């Protein structure tokens, strides 16, 4: 399969995140993408540097105000104090209910709070460059499908599905899957379906397309009553306005087994096919793996091959984007299992 691997991913390398009240080493690391790249090459997949430029497409998915903030964020952080080069910025104040989010403050950490929905998404010097390169990879993969490829994989990081129209969170800054869906629309697919199989609900993707009928969203994830991102991902979120009926959430109990997960996948696939999409984007989170350090589903590497076979059986041109997955040593083999499952079918 054609796999787009932006080497600039490594420019996003914060050192610590908040976890249970402490600073711990980041779970979302450059080694993740390297694990995937090595496994792709070893399995004989074509690993390509993305050539497309997603610049003009980005404002079709994210607000110009948010993009402007993110692109200049590190320079603004350094302008406060050159010693900030060795420090990670954190938000400290958020515009929750009753506070104004229409006025962008001048103060840096206040702007970071305005554009963040959690304190778990550390920014580093190359976060913009890496996230933008991930979008370039997503567009490159979309162009490959438009050129007649049946499937393509975007092996990028940081992940994207928690990033919404004007917010970051959950290790995500720019939404590569949303950008890929938008690109496929603009290349002529009348309807695009997004299937999100990451352990965590893709709240950013849902928010971007919630009022649209031309891009539908189906997500299988840990129930937000107990699992991150907590504040979105319930079954009663079905889309609004023209998008009514085009959003489908299948929350599952933390700890559920593979049989339960595959039964929900079957429901999600049948729902998705009912909307007659012409192309498919898969938000391929591999944190549903039994060995994942921060998630609670129990899928095995063999289950990932079965997932690939089920995706292939949908019979749609398919663009896959890497999302979560923090069992770094097994991440590459799990990604390859999905791709080989697709190609075997
Ligand atoms: N304070 C993705 O898988 N943090 N993001 C968990 C730490 C959020 C995961 C609790 C996990 C986000 C793309
Ligand atoms: Zn996840």
CSV table of C-alpha atoms in Angstrom, one decimal, residues 4-325:
chain,number,residue,atom,x,y,z
A,4,UNK,CA,2.8,8.6,3.4
A,5,UNK,CA,5.3,9.2,6.2
A,6,UNK,CA,6.2,12.9,6.9
A,7,UNK,CA,9.7,12.9,8.4
A,8,UNK,CA,8.9,16.3,9.9
A,9,UNK,CA,6.7,14.4,12.5
A,10,UNK,CA,9.9,14.3,14.7
A,11,UNK,CA,9.8,18.1,15.1
A,12,UNK,CA,6.9,17.6,17.6
A,13,UNK,CA,8.6,16.3,20.6
A,14,UNK,CA,7.4,17.7,23.9
A,15,UNK,CA,8.9,15.9,26.9
A,16,UNK,CA,6.2,15.7,29.6
A,17,UNK,CA,2.4,15.6,30.0
A,18,UNK,CA,0.2,15.8,33.1
A,19,UNK,CA,-1.0,12.4,34.2
A,20,UNK,CA,-2.7,11.7,37.5
A,21,UNK,CA,-1.5,15.1,38.9
A,22,UNK,CA,2.1,14.5,38.0
A,23,UNK,CA,4.4,15.3,35.0
A,24,UNK,CA,5.3,12.1,33.3
A,25,UNK,CA,7.1,11.4,30.0
A,26,UNK,CA,4.8,11.9,27.0
A,27,UNK,CA,2.9,8.8,25.7
A,28,UNK,CA,2.7,10.3,22.2
A,29,UNK,CA,6.3,10.2,21.0
A,30,UNK,CA,8.4,10.3,17.8
A,31,UNK,CA,9.3,6.6,18.5
A,32,UNK,CA,5.7,5.7,17.6
A,33,UNK,CA,6.0,6.9,14.0
A,34,UNK,CA,9.4,5.3,13.7
A,35,UNK,CA,7.9,1.9,14.9
A,36,UNK,CA,5.3,2.2,12.2
A,37,UNK,CA,7.7,3.3,9.5
A,38,UNK,CA,10.1,0.3,10.2
A,39,UNK,CA,7.2,-2.2,10.2
A,40,UNK,CA,5.8,-0.8,6.9
A,41,UNK,CA,9.2,-1.1,5.2
A,42,UNK,CA,9.8,-4.6,6.6
A,43,UNK,CA,6.4,-5.7,5.3
A,44,UNK,CA,7.2,-4.3,1.8
A,45,UNK,CA,4.8,-1.4,1.8
A,46,UNK,CA,5.8,1.7,-0.2
A,47,UNK,CA,6.8,4.5,2.2
A,48,UNK,CA,6.7,7.9,0.6
A,49,UNK,CA,7.5,11.5,1.7
A,50,UNK,CA,4.3,13.5,1.2
A,51,UNK,CA,4.6,16.0,-1.7
A,52,UNK,CA,1.2,17.9,-1.5
A,53,UNK,CA,0.8,21.2,0.3
A,54,UNK,CA,-2.4,21.3,2.4
A,55,UNK,CA,-2.1,25.1,3.1
A,56,UNK,CA,-5.2,26.2,1.1
A,57,UNK,CA,-7.3,23.3,2.4
A,58,UNK,CA,-6.6,24.0,6.1
A,59,UNK,CA,-9.1,26.9,6.5
A,60,UNK,CA,-11.8,24.6,5.1
A,61,UNK,CA,-11.5,22.5,8.3
A,62,UNK,CA,-10.1,24.9,11.0
A,63,UNK,CA,-10.9,28.5,11.7
A,64,UNK,CA,-8.3,31.1,10.4
A,65,UNK,CA,-8.1,32.5,14.0
A,66,UNK,CA,-7.1,29.1,15.4
A,67,UNK,CA,-4.6,28.4,12.5
A,68,UNK,CA,-3.0,31.8,13.0
A,69,UNK,CA,-2.6,31.1,16.8
A,70,UNK,CA,-1.1,27.7,16.2
A,71,UNK,CA,1.3,28.7,13.5
A,72,UNK,CA,2.8,31.5,15.6
A,73,UNK,CA,2.4,29.9,19.0
A,74,UNK,CA,6.0,28.9,19.6
A,75,UNK,CA,7.4,32.2,18.4
A,76,UNK,CA,5.0,34.0,20.7
A,77,UNK,CA,6.1,31.8,23.6
A,78,UNK,CA,9.8,32.6,23.0
A,79,UNK,CA,9.0,36.3,22.6
A,80,UNK,CA,7.9,36.3,26.3
A,81,UNK,CA,11.3,35.0,27.5
A,82,UNK,CA,14.1,33.4,25.5
A,83,UNK,CA,14.5,30.9,28.4
A,84,UNK,CA,11.1,29.5,27.4
A,85,UNK,CA,12.9,27.5,24.7
A,86,UNK,CA,13.5,24.9,27.4
A,87,UNK,CA,10.0,25.1,28.9
A,88,UNK,CA,6.6,23.8,27.8
A,89,UNK,CA,3.7,26.2,27.8
A,90,UNK,CA,0.5,25.2,29.6
A,91,UNK,CA,-3.0,26.7,29.5
A,92,UNK,CA,-4.2,27.9,32.9
A,93,UNK,CA,-7.6,29.6,32.2
A,94,UNK,CA,-10.4,28.4,30.0
A,95,UNK,CA,-13.5,30.2,28.7
A,96,UNK,CA,-16.1,27.8,30.2
A,97,UNK,CA,-19.8,28.6,30.5
A,98,UNK,CA,-20.5,32.3,31.0
A,99,UNK,CA,-17.0,33.4,29.9
A,100,UNK,CA,-16.4,35.0,26.5
A,101,UNK,CA,-14.6,33.1,23.8
A,102,UNK,CA,-15.2,35.8,21.1
A,103,UNK,CA,-12.4,38.1,22.2
A,104,UNK,CA,-8.9,36.7,21.8
A,105,UNK,CA,-6.8,37.8,24.8
A,106,UNK,CA,-3.3,39.2,24.2
A,107,UNK,CA,-1.7,37.2,26.9
A,108,UNK,CA,-0.1,33.9,25.6
A,109,UNK,CA,-1.3,31.4,28.2
A,110,UNK,CA,-4.8,32.9,28.0
A,111,UNK,CA,-4.8,32.4,24.2
A,112,UNK,CA,-3.6,28.8,24.8
A,113,UNK,CA,-6.5,28.3,27.1
A,114,UNK,CA,-9.0,29.7,24.6
A,115,UNK,CA,-7.8,27.2,22.0
A,116,UNK,CA,-7.4,24.1,24.3
A,117,UNK,CA,-10.0,21.8,25.8
A,118,UNK,CA,-7.6,20.0,28.1
A,119,UNK,CA,-4.3,20.4,29.9
A,120,UNK,CA,-3.0,17.2,28.3
A,121,UNK,CA,-1.7,18.5,25.0
A,122,UNK,CA,1.9,19.8,25.3
A,123,UNK,CA,3.2,22.1,22.6
A,124,UNK,CA,6.8,22.1,21.5
A,125,UNK,CA,8.9,24.1,19.0
A,126,UNK,CA,8.0,22.0,16.0
A,127,UNK,CA,4.3,21.2,16.8
A,128,UNK,CA,2.9,23.3,13.9
A,129,UNK,CA,5.5,22.0,11.4
A,130,UNK,CA,4.8,18.4,12.3
A,131,UNK,CA,1.0,18.7,12.4
A,132,UNK,CA,1.0,20.6,9.1
A,133,UNK,CA,3.2,17.9,7.6
A,134,UNK,CA,0.6,15.4,8.7
A,135,UNK,CA,-2.0,17.3,6.8
A,136,UNK,CA,0.3,17.3,3.8
A,137,UNK,CA,0.4,13.5,4.1
A,138,UNK,CA,-3.4,13.3,4.4
A,139,UNK,CA,-3.8,15.4,1.2
A,140,UNK,CA,-1.1,13.3,-0.6
A,141,UNK,CA,-3.0,10.2,0.3
A,142,UNK,CA,-6.3,11.7,-0.9
A,143,UNK,CA,-4.6,12.6,-4.2
A,144,UNK,CA,-3.4,9.0,-4.5
A,145,UNK,CA,-7.0,7.8,-4.2
A,146,UNK,CA,-8.2,10.4,-6.8
A,147,UNK,CA,-5.4,9.0,-9.0
A,148,UNK,CA,-7.0,5.5,-8.8
A,149,UNK,CA,-5.3,3.8,-5.8
A,150,UNK,CA,-7.8,1.7,-3.8
A,151,UNK,CA,-6.2,2.5,-0.4
A,152,UNK,CA,-3.6,4.7,1.1
A,153,UNK,CA,-2.2,5.1,4.7
A,154,UNK,CA,-1.1,8.3,6.3
A,155,UNK,CA,1.6,7.3,8.9
A,156,UNK,CA,1.7,10.7,10.6
A,157,UNK,CA,1.8,12.1,14.1
A,158,UNK,CA,0.8,14.0,16.2
A,159,UNK,CA,-2.7,12.5,15.9
A,160,UNK,CA,-5.7,14.7,14.9
A,161,UNK,CA,-9.2,13.4,15.7
A,162,UNK,CA,-9.5,15.4,19.0
A,163,UNK,CA,-8.7,18.7,17.2
A,164,UNK,CA,-11.9,20.6,16.3
A,165,UNK,CA,-12.6,23.7,14.2
A,166,UNK,CA,-10.9,26.0,16.6
A,167,UNK,CA,-9.4,23.9,19.4
A,168,UNK,CA,-6.6,21.4,20.2
A,169,UNK,CA,-6.6,18.6,22.8
A,170,UNK,CA,-5.9,14.9,23.3
A,171,UNK,CA,-2.4,15.2,21.8
A,172,UNK,CA,-4.0,16.6,18.6
A,173,UNK,CA,-3.5,20.0,16.9
A,174,UNK,CA,-4.7,19.7,13.3
A,175,UNK,CA,-7.3,17.1,12.2
A,176,UNK,CA,-5.7,15.1,9.4
A,177,UNK,CA,-8.7,12.8,9.0
A,178,UNK,CA,-11.1,15.7,8.6
A,179,UNK,CA,-8.7,17.3,6.1
A,180,UNK,CA,-8.6,14.1,4.1
A,181,UNK,CA,-12.4,13.9,4.0
A,182,UNK,CA,-12.6,17.5,2.8
A,183,UNK,CA,-10.0,16.8,0.2
A,184,UNK,CA,-11.8,13.8,-1.1
A,185,UNK,CA,-15.0,15.9,-1.3
A,186,UNK,CA,-13.3,18.6,-3.3
A,187,UNK,CA,-11.8,15.9,-5.7
A,188,UNK,CA,-15.3,14.8,-6.5
A,189,UNK,CA,-16.6,12.3,-4.0
A,190,UNK,CA,-20.2,13.4,-3.4
A,191,UNK,CA,-20.4,11.8,0.1
A,192,UNK,CA,-17.5,10.7,2.3
A,193,UNK,CA,-17.8,8.5,5.4
A,194,UNK,CA,-15.4,8.7,8.3
A,195,UNK,CA,-15.0,5.6,10.5
A,196,UNK,CA,-13.2,6.3,13.8
A,197,UNK,CA,-11.9,3.2,15.6
A,198,UNK,CA,-9.6,4.9,18.1
A,199,UNK,CA,-10.2,4.0,21.7
A,200,UNK,CA,-11.2,7.6,22.4
A,201,UNK,CA,-14.2,9.4,20.8
A,202,UNK,CA,-13.1,11.6,17.9
A,203,UNK,CA,-14.8,14.7,19.3
A,204,UNK,CA,-12.9,17.1,17.0
A,205,UNK,CA,-14.0,15.3,13.8
A,206,UNK,CA,-17.6,15.1,15.1
A,207,UNK,CA,-17.6,18.8,15.8
A,208,UNK,CA,-16.2,19.7,12.4
A,209,UNK,CA,-18.9,17.8,10.4
A,210,UNK,CA,-21.8,17.8,12.9
A,211,UNK,CA,-24.0,19.9,10.7
A,212,UNK,CA,-23.0,18.4,7.4
A,213,UNK,CA,-24.6,15.6,5.4
A,214,UNK,CA,-21.8,15.3,2.8
A,215,UNK,CA,-19.3,13.9,5.4
A,216,UNK,CA,-20.8,11.3,7.8
A,217,UNK,CA,-19.1,10.2,11.0
A,218,UNK,CA,-19.3,6.8,12.8
A,219,UNK,CA,-17.2,6.2,15.9
A,220,UNK,CA,-16.6,3.2,18.2
A,221,UNK,CA,-15.0,4.2,21.5
A,222,UNK,CA,-14.8,3.9,25.2
A,223,UNK,CA,-18.0,5.2,26.9
A,224,UNK,CA,-17.5,8.9,27.7
A,225,UNK,CA,-19.2,8.4,31.1
A,226,UNK,CA,-15.8,6.9,32.2
A,227,UNK,CA,-13.4,7.5,29.3
A,228,UNK,CA,-11.6,10.6,27.8
A,229,UNK,CA,-12.7,13.0,26.3
A,230,UNK,CA,-15.7,12.7,28.7
A,231,UNK,CA,-17.8,15.6,27.3
A,232,UNK,CA,-18.8,14.2,23.9
A,233,UNK,CA,-19.3,10.8,22.3
A,234,UNK,CA,-22.7,9.7,23.6
A,235,UNK,CA,-25.2,7.7,21.5
A,236,UNK,CA,-27.8,10.5,21.4
A,237,UNK,CA,-25.5,12.7,19.3
A,238,UNK,CA,-26.8,12.1,15.9
A,239,UNK,CA,-26.0,15.3,14.0
A,240,UNK,CA,-28.0,18.6,13.6
A,241,UNK,CA,-29.5,20.7,10.9
A,242,UNK,CA,-28.6,19.3,7.5
A,243,UNK,CA,-26.3,16.8,9.3
A,244,UNK,CA,-29.1,15.2,11.3
A,245,UNK,CA,-28.7,11.4,11.0
A,246,UNK,CA,-25.2,11.7,9.7
A,247,UNK,CA,-23.4,11.2,13.1
A,248,UNK,CA,-23.4,7.9,14.9
A,249,UNK,CA,-21.7,7.1,18.2
A,250,UNK,CA,-21.3,3.6,19.5
A,251,UNK,CA,-19.9,3.9,23.0
A,252,UNK,CA,-18.7,0.7,24.6
A,253,UNK,CA,-17.9,-0.2,28.2
A,254,UNK,CA,-14.2,0.1,29.2
A,255,UNK,CA,-12.8,-3.4,29.4
A,256,UNK,CA,-15.2,-4.9,26.8
A,257,UNK,CA,-13.9,-7.9,24.8
A,258,UNK,CA,-13.2,-8.3,21.1
A,259,UNK,CA,-16.6,-10.0,20.3
A,260,UNK,CA,-18.4,-6.9,21.7
A,261,UNK,CA,-16.2,-4.6,19.8
A,262,UNK,CA,-16.6,-6.4,16.5
A,263,UNK,CA,-20.4,-6.5,16.9
A,264,UNK,CA,-20.4,-2.7,17.3
A,265,UNK,CA,-18.1,-2.5,14.2
A,266,UNK,CA,-20.7,-4.5,12.2
A,267,UNK,CA,-23.4,-2.0,13.3
A,268,UNK,CA,-21.2,0.9,12.4
A,269,UNK,CA,-20.3,-0.5,9.0
A,270,UNK,CA,-23.9,-1.2,8.1
A,271,UNK,CA,-25.0,2.3,9.2
A,272,UNK,CA,-22.2,3.8,7.1
A,273,UNK,CA,-23.1,1.8,4.0
A,274,UNK,CA,-26.7,3.0,4.3
A,275,UNK,CA,-25.5,6.5,3.5
A,276,UNK,CA,-24.0,5.4,0.2
A,277,UNK,CA,-20.5,7.0,0.6
A,278,UNK,CA,-18.2,7.2,-2.4
A,279,UNK,CA,-15.0,7.2,-0.3
A,280,UNK,CA,-14.0,6.2,3.2
A,281,UNK,CA,-11.6,7.8,5.7
A,282,UNK,CA,-10.6,5.6,8.7
A,283,UNK,CA,-9.3,7.3,11.8
A,284,UNK,CA,-7.0,4.4,12.7
A,285,UNK,CA,-6.3,4.6,16.4
A,286,UNK,CA,-4.5,1.5,17.6
A,287,UNK,CA,-5.0,2.2,21.3
A,288,UNK,CA,-7.7,-0.5,21.3
A,289,UNK,CA,-4.8,-2.9,21.6
A,290,UNK,CA,-4.8,-5.2,24.7
A,291,UNK,CA,-1.3,-3.9,25.6
A,292,UNK,CA,-2.1,-0.2,25.4
A,293,UNK,CA,-0.8,1.6,28.5
A,294,UNK,CA,-3.7,4.2,28.6
A,295,UNK,CA,-6.7,2.4,27.2
A,296,UNK,CA,-9.0,-0.5,28.2
A,297,UNK,CA,-10.1,-2.5,25.2
A,298,UNK,CA,-8.6,-5.9,24.4
A,299,UNK,CA,-7.9,-6.3,20.7
A,300,UNK,CA,-5.0,-8.4,19.6
A,301,UNK,CA,-2.8,-8.1,16.5
A,302,UNK,CA,-4.9,-10.8,14.8
A,303,UNK,CA,-8.0,-8.7,15.5
A,304,UNK,CA,-6.4,-5.8,13.7
A,305,UNK,CA,-6.0,-8.0,10.6
A,306,UNK,CA,-9.7,-8.9,10.9
A,307,UNK,CA,-10.5,-5.1,11.1
A,308,UNK,CA,-8.6,-4.6,7.9
A,309,UNK,CA,-10.6,-7.4,6.2
A,310,UNK,CA,-13.9,-5.8,7.3
A,311,UNK,CA,-12.8,-2.4,6.1
A,312,UNK,CA,-11.9,-3.9,2.7
A,313,UNK,CA,-15.3,-5.6,2.5
A,314,UNK,CA,-16.9,-2.2,2.5
A,315,UNK,CA,-15.7,-2.0,-1.1
A,316,UNK,CA,-14.8,1.8,-1.0
A,317,UNK,CA,-11.7,3.7,-1.9
A,318,UNK,CA,-10.1,3.9,1.6
A,319,UNK,CA,-7.8,6.4,3.2
A,320,UNK,CA,-6.4,5.5,6.6
A,321,UNK,CA,-4.9,8.0,9.1
A,322,UNK,CA,-2.9,6.9,12.1
A,323,UNK,CA,-4.5,8.3,15.3
A,324,UNK,CA,-3.6,7.0,18.8
A,325,UNK,CA,-1.8,3.8,19.9
